[in-house]
Coordinates of C-alpha atoms in Angstrom, one line a residue:
X23 CA -14.9 36.9 2.9
X24 CA -18.7 36.7 2.6
X25 CA -20.2 40.0 1.3
X26 CA -23.8 40.8 0.3
X27 CA -24.4 43.8 -2.0
X28 CA -27.8 45.3 -2.5
X29 CA -28.3 47.3 -5.8
X30 CA -31.0 49.9 -6.0
X31 CA -32.4 48.5 -9.3
X32 CA -30.3 45.3 -9.6
X33 CA -31.2 42.8 -6.9
X34 CA -28.8 41.2 -4.4
X35 CA -25.4 39.7 -5.1
X36 CA -23.2 37.5 -2.9
X37 CA -19.5 36.7 -2.8
X38 CA -17.9 34.0 -0.7
X39 CA -14.3 34.8 -1.8
X40 CA -13.9 38.5 -0.9
X41 CA -15.3 39.9 -4.1
X42 CA -13.4 37.8 -6.7
X43 CA -16.6 36.3 -8.0
X44 CA -20.3 37.2 -7.4
X45 CA -23.6 35.5 -8.0
X46 CA -27.2 36.8 -7.9
X47 CA -29.3 35.4 -5.0
X48 CA -32.5 37.4 -5.3
X49 CA -33.3 37.1 -9.1
X50 CA -36.4 34.9 -8.6
X51 CA -38.3 37.1 -6.3
X52 CA -41.1 39.6 -7.0
X53 CA -38.9 42.7 -7.3
X54 CA -35.4 43.7 -8.3
X55 CA -35.5 47.1 -6.4
X56 CA -33.4 47.0 -3.2
X57 CA -33.6 49.6 -0.4
X58 CA -31.5 48.0 2.3
X59 CA -30.3 44.7 3.6
X60 CA -29.0 43.6 7.0
X61 CA -27.3 40.5 8.4
X62 CA -28.3 39.4 11.9
X63 CA -25.2 39.8 14.2
X64 CA -26.3 36.9 16.4
X65 CA -27.1 34.6 13.4
X66 CA -25.1 35.3 10.3
X67 CA -27.3 33.0 8.1
X68 CA -30.3 35.2 8.8
X69 CA -30.7 38.1 6.3
X70 CA -33.4 40.7 6.0
X71 CA -34.0 42.8 2.9
X72 CA -36.2 45.9 2.5
X73 CA -37.3 46.3 -1.1
X74 CA -38.0 49.4 -3.0
X75 CA -35.2 51.9 -3.8
X76 CA -34.5 54.2 -0.8
X77 CA -35.2 57.3 -3.0
X78 CA -38.5 59.0 -3.8
X79 CA -37.8 60.4 -7.2
X80 CA -39.9 59.8 -10.3
X81 CA -37.4 57.3 -11.6
X82 CA -37.2 55.2 -8.4
X83 CA -38.6 51.7 -8.5
X84 CA -40.9 50.6 -5.7
X85 CA -40.7 47.2 -4.0
X86 CA -43.0 44.5 -2.6
X87 CA -42.2 44.5 1.1
X88 CA -39.6 43.0 3.3
X89 CA -38.0 39.6 2.8
X90 CA -36.2 37.2 5.1
X91 CA -33.7 34.4 4.5
X92 CA -32.6 31.9 7.1
X93 CA -30.1 30.1 4.9
X94 CA -27.7 32.8 3.9
X95 CA -29.7 33.8 0.8
X96 CA -30.5 30.4 -0.7
X97 CA -34.2 30.9 -0.2
X98 CA -36.4 33.9 0.6
X99 CA -39.8 34.5 2.2
X100 CA -41.8 37.7 1.8
X101 CA -42.6 38.8 5.4
X102 CA -45.1 41.6 4.6
X103 CA -45.2 45.4 4.7
X104 CA -46.2 45.2 1.0
X105 CA -47.3 48.8 0.9
X106 CA -44.0 50.2 2.3
X107 CA -43.1 50.7 -1.4
X108 CA -39.6 52.1 -0.5
X109 CA -37.5 51.0 2.5
X110 CA -34.8 53.2 3.9
X111 CA -33.3 50.9 6.5
X112 CA -33.6 47.4 8.0
X113 CA -32.0 47.0 11.4
X114 CA -31.7 43.8 13.4
X115 CA -31.2 43.7 17.2
X116 CA -27.6 42.5 17.8
X117 CA -28.7 40.1 20.6
X118 CA -32.1 38.8 19.4
X119 CA -32.4 38.0 15.7
X120 CA -36.2 38.0 16.0
X121 CA -36.3 41.7 16.8
X122 CA -36.2 43.6 13.6
X123 CA -36.9 47.3 12.8
X124 CA -37.9 48.7 9.4
X125 CA -37.8 52.3 8.3
X126 CA -40.6 52.5 5.7
X127 CA -40.7 55.5 3.3
X128 CA -44.1 54.8 1.8
X129 CA -45.3 55.7 -1.6
X130 CA -43.9 58.7 -3.5
X131 CA -47.3 60.5 -3.7
X132 CA -48.1 59.9 0.0
X133 CA -49.6 57.1 2.0
X134 CA -48.8 53.4 2.0
X135 CA -47.1 51.8 5.0
X136 CA -44.7 54.5 6.3
X137 CA -43.1 55.0 9.6
X138 CA -40.9 52.8 11.9
X139 CA -42.1 49.2 12.2
X140 CA -41.0 46.6 14.6
X141 CA -41.4 42.8 14.9
X142 CA -40.4 40.7 17.9
X143 CA -41.4 37.4 16.5
X144 CA -39.2 37.2 13.4
X145 CA -41.6 38.8 11.1
X146 CA -44.8 37.0 11.9
X147 CA -46.4 40.3 13.0
X148 CA -45.3 43.9 12.7
X149 CA -46.3 46.9 14.8
X150 CA -45.9 50.5 13.7
X151 CA -44.1 52.2 16.6
X152 CA -43.4 55.7 15.1
X153 CA -45.6 57.7 12.7
X154 CA -45.5 61.3 11.7
X155 CA -48.2 61.5 9.1
X156 CA -49.1 60.3 5.6
X157 CA -46.5 62.6 4.0
X158 CA -43.6 61.9 6.3
X159 CA -41.2 59.1 5.2
X160 CA -38.7 57.5 7.5
X161 CA -35.3 56.8 6.0
X162 CA -32.4 56.1 8.4
X163 CA -32.6 53.9 11.4
X164 CA -29.7 53.0 13.6
X165 CA -29.4 50.7 16.6
X166 CA -26.9 52.2 19.0
X167 CA -23.9 49.9 18.9
X168 CA -23.2 50.6 22.5
X169 CA -26.7 50.1 23.8
X170 CA -29.1 48.0 21.7
X171 CA -32.2 49.4 23.5
X172 CA -31.4 52.8 22.1
X173 CA -32.5 53.7 18.5
X174 CA -32.2 56.7 16.3
X175 CA -34.4 57.4 13.3
X176 CA -34.7 60.1 10.7
X177 CA -37.9 61.6 9.3
X178 CA -38.3 63.2 5.9
X179 CA -41.3 65.5 5.5
X180 CA -42.4 65.2 1.9
X181 CA -45.0 67.9 2.2
X182 CA -42.6 70.8 2.7
X183 CA -43.6 71.1 6.3
X184 CA -41.4 71.0 9.4
X185 CA -41.6 67.3 10.4
X186 CA -38.2 66.3 9.1
X187 CA -35.7 65.6 11.9
X188 CA -34.1 63.0 14.2
X189 CA -35.9 60.9 16.8
X190 CA -34.5 58.7 19.6
X191 CA -36.0 55.8 21.6
X192 CA -34.3 54.5 24.7
X193 CA -36.6 51.5 25.1
X194 CA -36.4 49.5 21.8
X195 CA -38.9 51.7 20.1
X196 CA -41.7 51.8 22.6
X197 CA -41.4 55.5 23.1
X198 CA -39.8 58.2 20.9
X199 CA -38.5 61.7 21.4
X200 CA -37.8 64.3 18.8
X201 CA -34.3 65.6 19.2
X202 CA -33.7 69.4 19.1
X203 CA -31.1 71.2 21.2
X204 CA -29.5 73.0 18.3
X205 CA -30.9 71.2 15.2
X206 CA -32.9 73.3 12.7
X207 CA -36.6 73.3 13.4
X208 CA -37.7 73.7 9.8
X209 CA -36.7 74.0 6.1
X210 CA -35.1 70.5 6.2
X211 CA -35.6 67.7 3.7
X212 CA -33.9 64.3 3.9
X213 CA -31.7 63.5 7.0
X214 CA -28.9 60.9 7.3
X215 CA -27.6 59.8 10.7
X216 CA -24.6 57.8 11.9
X217 CA -23.7 56.7 15.4
X218 CA -20.2 56.0 16.7
X219 CA -19.4 52.6 18.1
X220 CA -16.0 53.6 19.6
X221 CA -17.2 56.7 21.5
X222 CA -20.6 56.3 23.2
X223 CA -22.8 59.3 22.8
X224 CA -21.4 60.6 19.5
X225 CA -24.0 60.9 16.7
X226 CA -23.9 62.8 13.5
X227 CA -26.8 64.1 11.4
X228 CA -26.5 65.3 7.8
X229 CA -29.5 67.4 6.7
X230 CA -30.5 68.7 3.3
X231 CA -31.2 72.5 3.7
X232 CA -34.4 73.2 1.8
X233 CA -34.0 76.9 2.2
X234 CA -30.8 76.9 0.1
X235 CA -31.1 77.5 -3.7
X236 CA -28.1 75.2 -4.1
X237 CA -30.3 72.2 -3.0
X238 CA -32.2 72.0 -6.2
X239 CA -29.6 73.5 -8.5
X240 CA -26.5 71.5 -7.5
X241 CA -27.5 69.4 -4.5
X242 CA -24.6 70.6 -2.3
X243 CA -26.7 72.1 0.5
X244 CA -26.1 69.6 3.3
X245 CA -25.6 70.7 6.9
X246 CA -23.6 68.4 9.2
X247 CA -24.3 68.4 13.0
X248 CA -22.7 66.5 15.8
X249 CA -23.8 65.5 19.3
X250 CA -21.7 64.1 22.1
X251 CA -24.5 63.4 24.5
X252 CA -26.8 61.0 22.6
X253 CA -28.6 63.8 20.7
X254 CA -29.6 66.0 23.6
X255 CA -27.5 68.9 22.3
X256 CA -26.0 69.6 18.8
X257 CA -23.4 71.8 17.2
X258 CA -22.5 72.4 13.6
X259 CA -19.6 70.0 12.8
X260 CA -18.8 71.7 9.5
X261 CA -19.0 75.5 9.2
X262 CA -20.3 75.6 5.6
X263 CA -22.2 73.2 3.5
X264 CA -20.6 69.8 3.2
X265 CA -18.6 69.9 -0.1
X266 CA -20.2 67.1 -2.0
X267 CA -23.2 66.5 -4.2
X268 CA -25.4 64.6 -1.9
X269 CA -28.7 65.9 -3.3
X270 CA -32.0 66.0 -1.6
X271 CA -32.8 62.5 -2.8
X272 CA -30.2 60.4 -1.1
X273 CA -27.0 60.5 0.9
X274 CA -25.2 58.1 3.2
X275 CA -23.4 59.0 6.4
X276 CA -21.0 56.6 8.2
X277 CA -18.5 56.8 11.1
X278 CA -15.4 54.6 11.3
X279 CA -15.9 51.8 13.9
X280 CA -12.6 52.7 15.6
X281 CA -12.6 56.5 15.4
X282 CA -15.5 58.8 16.2
X283 CA -13.8 61.7 14.3
X284 CA -13.5 59.8 11.0
X285 CA -16.7 60.5 9.0
X286 CA -17.7 59.3 5.5
X287 CA -20.3 60.9 3.3
X288 CA -21.5 59.0 0.2
X289 CA -23.5 60.7 -2.5
X290 CA -22.5 61.1 -6.1
X291 CA -18.9 61.1 -4.8
X292 CA -17.3 59.9 -1.6
X293 CA -15.7 62.3 0.8
X294 CA -14.3 61.8 4.3
X295 CA -13.2 63.7 7.3
X296 CA -10.5 62.9 9.8
X297 CA -11.4 65.7 12.3
X298 CA -15.1 65.2 13.0
X299 CA -16.4 67.0 10.0
X300 CA -14.4 70.2 10.2
X301 CA -12.6 69.5 7.0
X302 CA -13.2 67.0 4.2
X303 CA -11.1 65.2 1.6
X304 CA -12.3 63.7 -1.6
X305 CA -12.0 59.9 -2.1
X306 CA -13.3 58.5 -5.3
X307 CA -14.5 59.8 -8.7
X308 CA -17.4 61.9 -9.8
X309 CA -20.4 59.9 -11.1
X310 CA -21.9 60.9 -14.4
X311 CA -25.6 61.8 -14.7
X312 CA -26.2 58.6 -16.5
X313 CA -24.7 56.4 -13.8
X314 CA -26.3 58.0 -10.7
X315 CA -29.0 55.3 -10.3
X316 CA -26.2 52.7 -9.8
X317 CA -24.8 54.3 -6.6
X318 CA -24.5 51.7 -3.9
X319 CA -25.5 52.2 -0.3
X320 CA -22.6 52.2 2.2
X321 CA -23.2 49.3 4.5
X322 CA -20.2 48.1 6.6
X323 CA -20.6 44.7 8.1
X324 CA -19.0 44.4 11.6

């Protein structure tokens, strides 16, 4: 019944009764902008938070680094990466709570601390293990639920170049490989990724197609790809653009924990597929322009 909710520009809230009542637990810290939060699977009282909205638009609030709580959110310590500005993902190793990965987006105009960072000592020190240049942000980062040494990360080239894409590490971030095998080589903006826990090897990538005029005009220019071999080869999972307003600025992609063909896409509306992305159904309302900044990140806790 314990749930933590991170709001883009509203701090962190906690419920201990399944959502009946909530209380703020981050309102005394140095920022209210939340990018992502994660609970350590091996130590549920250990929580990590990456601050700074996981968008890079002109209205996105930046943060003050990454924070850690060892007492279920009662107290917090700023662990560094102060210049990360916007954090896309915080991921904790399921076996060792001291191994934490951070996908840092950096500052909107370029620079700052951006790339994939890793700590093996609970945040005392961080090492940047993946970097693609001063204008390339890293947004999504997933620890493979079937093999915790395998990681997937997504890059977003903010310069209009061809560095956006999906990367994989098979050794806890020591070495990385850019995945190709059917993925677009250029004209891609932000990328969202999701990995199946029920069917090893299945991974989805949702990519904003920069070449489409729909991307800036209506935002529905997202291409969905699927791999069944850990990203070695890819095929289009949906024949057309995914029918939702995901925009170039943010989108969330999730796979049901018990069904590799059940895929959820969260943007300004929530849609889902029961057949691996071939068809989609709408689930949820359409957000107004005024309420877009209050969209939550989908973050299932297993």
